[in-house]
mmCIF file of C-alpha atoms in Angstrom:
data_model
loop_
_atom_site.group_PDB
_atom_site.id
_atom_site.type_symbol
_atom_site.label_atom_id
_atom_site.label_comp_id
_atom_site.label_asym_id
_atom_site.label_seq_id
_atom_site.Cartn_x
_atom_site.Cartn_y
_atom_site.Cartn_z
ATOM 1 C CA UNK A 1 22.933 -36.278 19.692
ATOM 2 C CA UNK A 2 22.372 -32.574 20.221
ATOM 3 C CA UNK A 3 22.668 -29.945 17.526
ATOM 4 C CA UNK A 4 25.294 -27.402 18.625
ATOM 5 C CA UNK A 5 24.562 -23.789 17.647
ATOM 6 C CA UNK A 6 27.076 -20.975 18.117
ATOM 7 C CA UNK A 7 25.857 -17.367 18.303
ATOM 8 C CA UNK A 8 28.724 -15.253 17.023
ATOM 9 C CA UNK A 9 29.748 -11.884 15.605
ATOM 10 C CA UNK A 10 32.865 -9.937 14.805
ATOM 11 C CA UNK A 11 31.782 -6.890 16.773
ATOM 12 C CA UNK A 12 30.607 -6.458 20.346
ATOM 13 C CA UNK A 13 27.286 -4.989 21.368
ATOM 14 C CA UNK A 14 25.221 -6.398 18.495
ATOM 15 C CA UNK A 15 22.938 -8.551 20.656
ATOM 16 C CA UNK A 16 24.557 -11.995 20.816
ATOM 17 C CA UNK A 17 23.603 -12.745 24.415
ATOM 18 C CA UNK A 18 20.076 -11.412 23.891
ATOM 19 C CA UNK A 19 19.858 -13.671 20.830
ATOM 20 C CA UNK A 20 21.285 -16.693 22.668
ATOM 21 C CA UNK A 21 18.713 -16.316 25.443
ATOM 22 C CA UNK A 22 15.851 -15.817 22.968
ATOM 23 C CA UNK A 23 16.837 -18.734 20.752
ATOM 24 C CA UNK A 24 17.328 -21.101 23.675
ATOM 25 C CA UNK A 25 14.005 -20.123 25.244
ATOM 26 C CA UNK A 26 12.209 -20.404 21.905
ATOM 27 C CA UNK A 27 13.600 -23.869 21.204
ATOM 28 C CA UNK A 28 12.694 -25.036 24.694
ATOM 29 C CA UNK A 29 9.164 -23.654 24.389
ATOM 30 C CA UNK A 30 8.763 -25.813 21.290
ATOM 31 C CA UNK A 31 9.403 -28.894 23.420
ATOM 32 C CA UNK A 32 13.136 -29.296 22.772
ATOM 33 C CA UNK A 33 15.416 -29.995 25.715
ATOM 34 C CA UNK A 34 17.857 -27.100 25.393
ATOM 35 C CA UNK A 35 21.039 -25.946 27.155
ATOM 36 C CA UNK A 36 22.510 -22.470 26.683
ATOM 37 C CA UNK A 37 26.210 -22.136 27.562
ATOM 38 C CA UNK A 38 28.039 -18.881 28.333
ATOM 39 C CA UNK A 39 31.536 -18.864 26.811
ATOM 40 C CA UNK A 40 32.346 -15.286 27.869
ATOM 41 C CA UNK A 41 34.694 -16.163 30.734
ATOM 42 C CA UNK A 42 35.483 -13.153 32.912
ATOM 43 C CA UNK A 43 32.388 -11.139 32.031
ATOM 44 C CA UNK A 44 29.344 -13.446 32.283
ATOM 45 C CA UNK A 45 26.157 -11.696 31.204
ATOM 46 C CA UNK A 46 23.968 -14.600 30.113
ATOM 47 C CA UNK A 47 22.858 -15.397 33.670
ATOM 48 C CA UNK A 48 21.678 -11.785 34.080
ATOM 49 C CA UNK A 49 19.576 -11.847 30.920
ATOM 50 C CA UNK A 50 18.171 -15.244 31.922
ATOM 51 C CA UNK A 51 17.370 -13.923 35.396
ATOM 52 C CA UNK A 52 19.287 -16.639 37.259
ATOM 53 C CA UNK A 53 22.368 -14.751 38.470
ATOM 54 C CA UNK A 54 21.568 -15.374 42.141
ATOM 55 C CA UNK A 55 21.357 -19.118 41.553
ATOM 56 C CA UNK A 56 24.901 -19.547 40.193
ATOM 57 C CA UNK A 57 26.954 -21.841 42.423
ATOM 58 C CA UNK A 58 29.227 -23.652 39.958
ATOM 59 C CA UNK A 59 30.176 -22.641 36.442
ATOM 60 C CA UNK A 60 31.489 -23.912 33.100
ATOM 61 C CA UNK A 61 35.142 -23.798 34.195
ATOM 62 C CA UNK A 62 34.363 -25.674 37.427
ATOM 63 C CA UNK A 63 32.957 -28.492 35.299
ATOM 64 C CA UNK A 64 35.939 -28.501 32.926
ATOM 65 C CA UNK A 65 38.358 -28.654 35.877
ATOM 66 C CA UNK A 66 36.432 -31.455 37.576
ATOM 67 C CA UNK A 67 35.511 -29.227 40.538
ATOM 68 C CA UNK A 68 31.789 -29.833 39.981
ATOM 69 C CA UNK A 69 29.613 -32.166 37.959
ATOM 70 C CA UNK A 70 27.602 -30.930 35.011
ATOM 71 C CA UNK A 71 24.366 -31.528 36.920
ATOM 72 C CA UNK A 72 25.633 -29.364 39.771
ATOM 73 C CA UNK A 73 26.446 -26.455 37.449
ATOM 74 C CA UNK A 74 23.369 -26.512 35.213
ATOM 75 C CA UNK A 75 20.576 -24.151 36.264
ATOM 76 C CA UNK A 76 17.029 -25.081 35.273
ATOM 77 C CA UNK A 77 14.970 -22.145 34.045
ATOM 78 C CA UNK A 78 11.996 -21.456 36.321
ATOM 79 C CA UNK A 79 9.742 -20.530 33.382
ATOM 80 C CA UNK A 80 10.458 -23.523 31.154
ATOM 81 C CA UNK A 81 11.381 -26.990 32.435
ATOM 82 C CA UNK A 82 13.129 -27.881 29.150
ATOM 83 C CA UNK A 83 15.686 -25.048 29.390
ATOM 84 C CA UNK A 84 18.976 -25.095 31.324
ATOM 85 C CA UNK A 85 21.747 -22.488 31.691
ATOM 86 C CA UNK A 86 25.466 -23.246 32.112
ATOM 87 C CA UNK A 87 27.036 -19.960 33.311
ATOM 88 C CA UNK A 88 30.561 -18.742 32.655
ATOM 89 C CA UNK A 89 33.125 -18.016 35.340
ATOM 90 C CA UNK A 90 33.712 -14.411 36.391
ATOM 91 C CA UNK A 91 37.031 -15.087 38.106
ATOM 92 C CA UNK A 92 38.979 -17.263 35.687
ATOM 93 C CA UNK A 93 41.095 -16.463 32.651
ATOM 94 C CA UNK A 94 39.700 -17.220 29.197
ATOM 95 C CA UNK A 95 42.512 -19.743 28.686
ATOM 96 C CA UNK A 96 40.695 -21.953 31.221
ATOM 97 C CA UNK A 97 38.526 -23.041 28.290
ATOM 98 C CA UNK A 98 40.540 -25.831 26.696
ATOM 99 C CA UNK A 99 39.553 -27.607 23.499
ATOM 100 C CA UNK A 100 39.540 -30.958 25.273
ATOM 101 C CA UNK A 101 37.601 -29.646 28.267
ATOM 102 C CA UNK A 102 34.981 -27.881 26.171
ATOM 103 C CA UNK A 103 34.610 -30.939 23.957
ATOM 104 C CA UNK A 104 34.075 -33.203 26.965
ATOM 105 C CA UNK A 105 31.356 -30.954 28.421
ATOM 106 C CA UNK A 106 29.571 -30.585 25.087
ATOM 107 C CA UNK A 107 29.739 -34.336 24.556
ATOM 108 C CA UNK A 108 28.130 -34.940 27.940
ATOM 109 C CA UNK A 109 25.431 -32.361 27.232
ATOM 110 C CA UNK A 110 24.774 -33.984 23.856
ATOM 111 C CA UNK A 111 23.700 -37.193 25.545
ATOM 112 C CA UNK A 112 20.590 -35.641 27.104
ATOM 113 C CA UNK A 113 19.829 -32.439 25.167
ATOM 114 C CA UNK A 114 18.350 -31.745 21.730
ATOM 115 C CA UNK A 115 20.037 -28.362 21.257
ATOM 116 C CA UNK A 116 23.083 -26.672 22.787
ATOM 117 C CA UNK A 117 23.255 -22.904 22.246
ATOM 118 C CA UNK A 118 26.762 -21.450 22.686
ATOM 119 C CA UNK A 119 26.824 -17.750 23.587
ATOM 120 C CA UNK A 120 30.154 -16.582 22.173
ATOM 121 C CA UNK A 121 32.220 -13.507 23.026
ATOM 122 C CA UNK A 122 32.754 -11.097 20.138
ATOM 123 C CA UNK A 123 35.644 -11.317 17.708
ATOM 124 C CA UNK A 124 38.332 -13.964 17.465
ATOM 125 C CA UNK A 125 39.683 -14.190 21.017
ATOM 126 C CA UNK A 126 40.096 -17.547 22.752
ATOM 127 C CA UNK A 127 36.577 -17.871 24.145
ATOM 128 C CA UNK A 128 35.078 -17.160 20.734
ATOM 129 C CA UNK A 129 37.185 -19.751 18.947
ATOM 130 C CA UNK A 130 36.296 -22.328 21.600
ATOM 131 C CA UNK A 131 32.588 -21.543 21.194
ATOM 132 C CA UNK A 132 32.636 -22.047 17.439
ATOM 133 C CA UNK A 133 35.022 -25.015 17.222
ATOM 134 C CA UNK A 134 32.422 -27.736 17.853
ATOM 135 C CA UNK A 135 29.482 -25.965 16.164
ATOM 136 C CA UNK A 136 27.090 -27.621 13.745
ATOM 137 C CA UNK A 137 25.263 -24.360 13.028
ATOM 138 C CA UNK A 138 26.376 -20.741 13.321
ATOM 139 C CA UNK A 139 24.076 -17.770 13.739
ATOM 140 C CA UNK A 140 26.000 -14.651 12.756
ATOM 141 C CA UNK A 141 24.518 -11.589 14.459
ATOM 142 C CA UNK A 142 25.174 -8.200 12.910
ATOM 143 C CA UNK A 143 23.866 -4.656 12.958
ATOM 144 C CA UNK A 144 23.094 -2.937 9.619
ATOM 145 C CA UNK A 145 26.249 -0.817 9.632
ATOM 146 C CA UNK A 146 29.397 -1.178 7.556
ATOM 147 C CA UNK A 147 31.870 -1.958 10.366
ATOM 148 C CA UNK A 148 29.621 -4.621 11.912
ATOM 149 C CA UNK A 149 28.967 -6.309 8.566
ATOM 150 C CA UNK A 150 32.653 -6.228 7.631
ATOM 151 C CA UNK A 151 33.634 -7.861 10.920
ATOM 152 C CA UNK A 152 30.938 -10.503 10.429
ATOM 153 C CA UNK A 153 32.355 -11.278 7.007
ATOM 154 C CA UNK A 154 35.703 -11.944 8.665
ATOM 155 C CA UNK A 155 34.030 -14.334 11.107
ATOM 156 C CA UNK A 156 32.688 -16.381 8.207
ATOM 157 C CA UNK A 157 36.227 -17.076 7.085
ATOM 158 C CA UNK A 158 37.164 -18.302 10.553
ATOM 159 C CA UNK A 159 34.065 -20.500 10.775
ATOM 160 C CA UNK A 160 34.997 -22.051 7.439
ATOM 161 C CA UNK A 161 38.610 -22.773 8.388
ATOM 162 C CA UNK A 162 39.052 -23.247 12.145
ATOM 163 C CA UNK A 163 36.167 -25.470 13.208
ATOM 164 C CA UNK A 164 36.312 -29.188 13.933
ATOM 165 C CA UNK A 165 34.218 -29.763 10.826
ATOM 166 C CA UNK A 166 36.805 -27.928 8.720
ATOM 167 C CA UNK A 167 39.714 -29.846 10.265
ATOM 168 C CA UNK A 168 38.049 -33.216 9.630
ATOM 169 C CA UNK A 169 36.758 -32.348 6.126
ATOM 170 C CA UNK A 170 33.206 -32.921 7.349
ATOM 171 C CA UNK A 171 30.109 -31.151 6.057
ATOM 172 C CA UNK A 172 30.588 -27.393 6.630
ATOM 173 C CA UNK A 173 28.885 -25.508 9.446
ATOM 174 C CA UNK A 174 25.410 -24.297 8.442
ATOM 175 C CA UNK A 175 25.566 -20.501 8.572
ATOM 176 C CA UNK A 176 22.632 -18.172 9.194
ATOM 177 C CA UNK A 177 22.274 -14.400 9.459
ATOM 178 C CA UNK A 178 20.373 -12.422 12.069
ATOM 179 C CA UNK A 179 20.105 -8.679 11.544
ATOM 180 C CA UNK A 180 19.489 -6.749 14.764
ATOM 181 C CA UNK A 181 18.642 -3.134 15.685
ATOM 182 C CA UNK A 182 17.061 -2.592 12.281
ATOM 183 C CA UNK A 183 15.339 0.781 11.765
ATOM 184 C CA UNK A 184 13.415 1.077 8.456
ATOM 185 C CA UNK A 185 13.186 4.862 8.816
ATOM 186 C CA UNK A 186 16.972 5.155 8.928
ATOM 187 C CA UNK A 187 17.311 2.761 6.004
ATOM 188 C CA UNK A 188 14.901 4.914 3.985
ATOM 189 C CA UNK A 189 16.939 8.031 4.767
ATOM 190 C CA UNK A 190 20.205 6.342 3.782
ATOM 191 C CA UNK A 191 21.653 6.324 7.308
ATOM 192 C CA UNK A 192 21.658 2.531 7.621
ATOM 193 C CA UNK A 193 22.316 -0.455 5.356
ATOM 194 C CA UNK A 194 19.244 -2.240 4.043
ATOM 195 C CA UNK A 195 18.604 -5.973 4.332
ATOM 196 C CA UNK A 196 19.524 -6.314 0.654
ATOM 197 C CA UNK A 197 22.789 -4.420 1.219
ATOM 198 C CA UNK A 198 23.806 -6.765 4.027
ATOM 199 C CA UNK A 199 22.752 -9.855 2.070
ATOM 200 C CA UNK A 200 24.802 -8.723 -0.916
ATOM 201 C CA UNK A 201 27.917 -8.581 1.270
ATOM 202 C CA UNK A 202 27.443 -11.701 3.399
ATOM 203 C CA UNK A 203 25.282 -13.962 1.179
ATOM 204 C CA UNK A 204 23.834 -15.889 4.121
ATOM 205 C CA UNK A 205 20.491 -17.511 4.784
ATOM 206 C CA UNK A 206 18.531 -14.729 6.526
ATOM 207 C CA UNK A 207 16.976 -16.181 9.662
ATOM 208 C CA UNK A 208 15.489 -12.983 11.018
ATOM 209 C CA UNK A 209 15.418 -9.200 11.244
ATOM 210 C CA UNK A 210 14.963 -7.752 14.731
ATOM 211 C CA UNK A 211 13.819 -4.117 14.798
ATOM 212 C CA UNK A 212 15.289 -1.478 17.071
ATOM 213 C CA UNK A 213 13.169 -1.716 20.207
ATOM 214 C CA UNK A 214 13.221 -0.429 23.781
ATOM 215 C CA UNK A 215 11.701 -3.750 24.826
ATOM 216 C CA UNK A 216 15.090 -5.468 24.369
ATOM 217 C CA UNK A 217 16.724 -3.327 27.063
ATOM 218 C CA UNK A 218 13.675 -3.552 29.318
ATOM 219 C CA UNK A 219 13.611 -7.340 29.076
ATOM 220 C CA UNK A 220 17.361 -7.622 29.705
ATOM 221 C CA UNK A 221 17.145 -5.411 32.786
ATOM 222 C CA UNK A 222 14.277 -7.533 34.089
ATOM 223 C CA UNK A 223 16.162 -10.811 33.511
ATOM 224 C CA UNK A 224 13.614 -12.035 30.973
ATOM 225 C CA UNK A 225 14.440 -13.277 27.441
ATOM 226 C CA UNK A 226 12.776 -10.768 25.118
ATOM 227 C CA UNK A 227 11.111 -13.560 23.131
ATOM 228 C CA UNK A 228 8.688 -13.870 26.059
ATOM 229 C CA UNK A 229 7.470 -10.298 25.404
ATOM 230 C CA UNK A 230 5.053 -11.378 22.693
ATOM 231 C CA UNK A 231 3.484 -7.932 22.445
ATOM 232 C CA UNK A 232 6.745 -6.306 21.323
ATOM 233 C CA UNK A 233 8.078 -6.212 17.769
ATOM 234 C CA UNK A 234 11.423 -7.592 18.966
ATOM 235 C CA UNK A 235 9.779 -10.476 20.814
ATOM 236 C CA UNK A 236 7.745 -11.384 17.737
ATOM 237 C CA UNK A 237 10.817 -11.130 15.493
ATOM 238 C CA UNK A 238 12.735 -13.547 17.721
ATOM 239 C CA UNK A 239 9.750 -15.885 17.718
ATOM 240 C CA UNK A 240 9.797 -15.827 13.914
ATOM 241 C CA UNK A 241 13.545 -16.532 13.975
ATOM 242 C CA UNK A 242 13.085 -19.679 16.048
ATOM 243 C CA UNK A 243 10.256 -20.893 13.809
ATOM 244 C CA UNK A 244 12.376 -20.402 10.678
ATOM 245 C CA UNK A 245 15.320 -22.224 12.256
ATOM 246 C CA UNK A 246 13.007 -25.171 12.909
ATOM 247 C CA UNK A 247 11.917 -25.218 9.280
ATOM 248 C CA UNK A 248 8.810 -23.042 9.073
ATOM 249 C CA UNK A 249 8.409 -20.781 6.047
ATOM 250 C CA UNK A 250 7.526 -17.321 7.333
ATOM 251 C CA UNK A 251 7.710 -13.930 5.581
ATOM 252 C CA UNK A 252 10.076 -11.394 7.131
ATOM 253 C CA UNK A 253 8.396 -8.586 9.041
ATOM 254 C CA UNK A 254 9.434 -5.156 10.302
ATOM 255 C CA UNK A 255 11.312 -4.282 7.094
ATOM 256 C CA UNK A 256 9.167 -1.325 6.014
ATOM 257 C CA UNK A 257 8.420 2.027 7.590
ATOM 258 C CA UNK A 258 5.094 1.608 9.435
ATOM 259 C CA UNK A 259 2.254 3.427 7.731
ATOM 260 C CA UNK A 260 0.611 6.087 9.875
ATOM 261 C CA UNK A 261 -3.100 5.986 10.465
ATOM 262 C CA UNK A 262 -5.445 8.606 9.064
ATOM 263 C CA UNK A 263 -5.683 10.384 12.408
ATOM 264 C CA UNK A 264 -1.908 10.290 12.892
ATOM 265 C CA UNK A 265 -1.439 11.955 9.524
ATOM 266 C CA UNK A 266 -4.251 14.390 10.241
ATOM 267 C CA UNK A 267 -2.702 15.550 13.498
ATOM 268 C CA UNK A 268 0.883 14.950 12.315
ATOM 269 C CA UNK A 269 1.382 12.428 15.138
#
């Protein structure tokens, strides 16, 4: 049976879809058969970041409604044979995602996949609650700012009370924290919350810290998961995140202001 992971947040624009694409690609690169599912009905950005938007014929809602089979809707990634994308619909209402329909699709995926990554819309609207309902693990993505952290704290309460695991008194969802758009210089100047500040509020297992990086936008525009940009800080941070999720013990990087070289200091570069 597959492990179902929901990527969630209380606030939009924190990097959930970027994280979903990176996590799914990273898991697949490690030899795990992985599906990443877009729950953002009406908007659909995952296929753009995965670079497969022109290959979408059928979508998640088509499968739920019996208009296409799961095999017809799944798109195999051209860079990794173990990774498949199930896109969202751009033309349907979010209410098209029913608990029974979502459960049936996830159950079918679970028969042949090791991991299912659910890319959730922000907040507590219908698509988000559907994405988290069947989750085994939750990766809460937040920026180091007060409003983002506060909204993430609210999401933890929903994860603890409105999931299938909560309804059936099963073992709770395993919750992890990913901190994105982290800028040590701004933390040092007091403009941004530190890792410790965020941990004090949320008290979650810290899976990774992704630094502010232009490579994230560049990768998204190119339709490439940023984890494949192994020369960038963000790509390396996402690689570390995947390794930690799979059980490796790695120190967190990119938390301190980079020290300038002698020549940089000499010429005030």
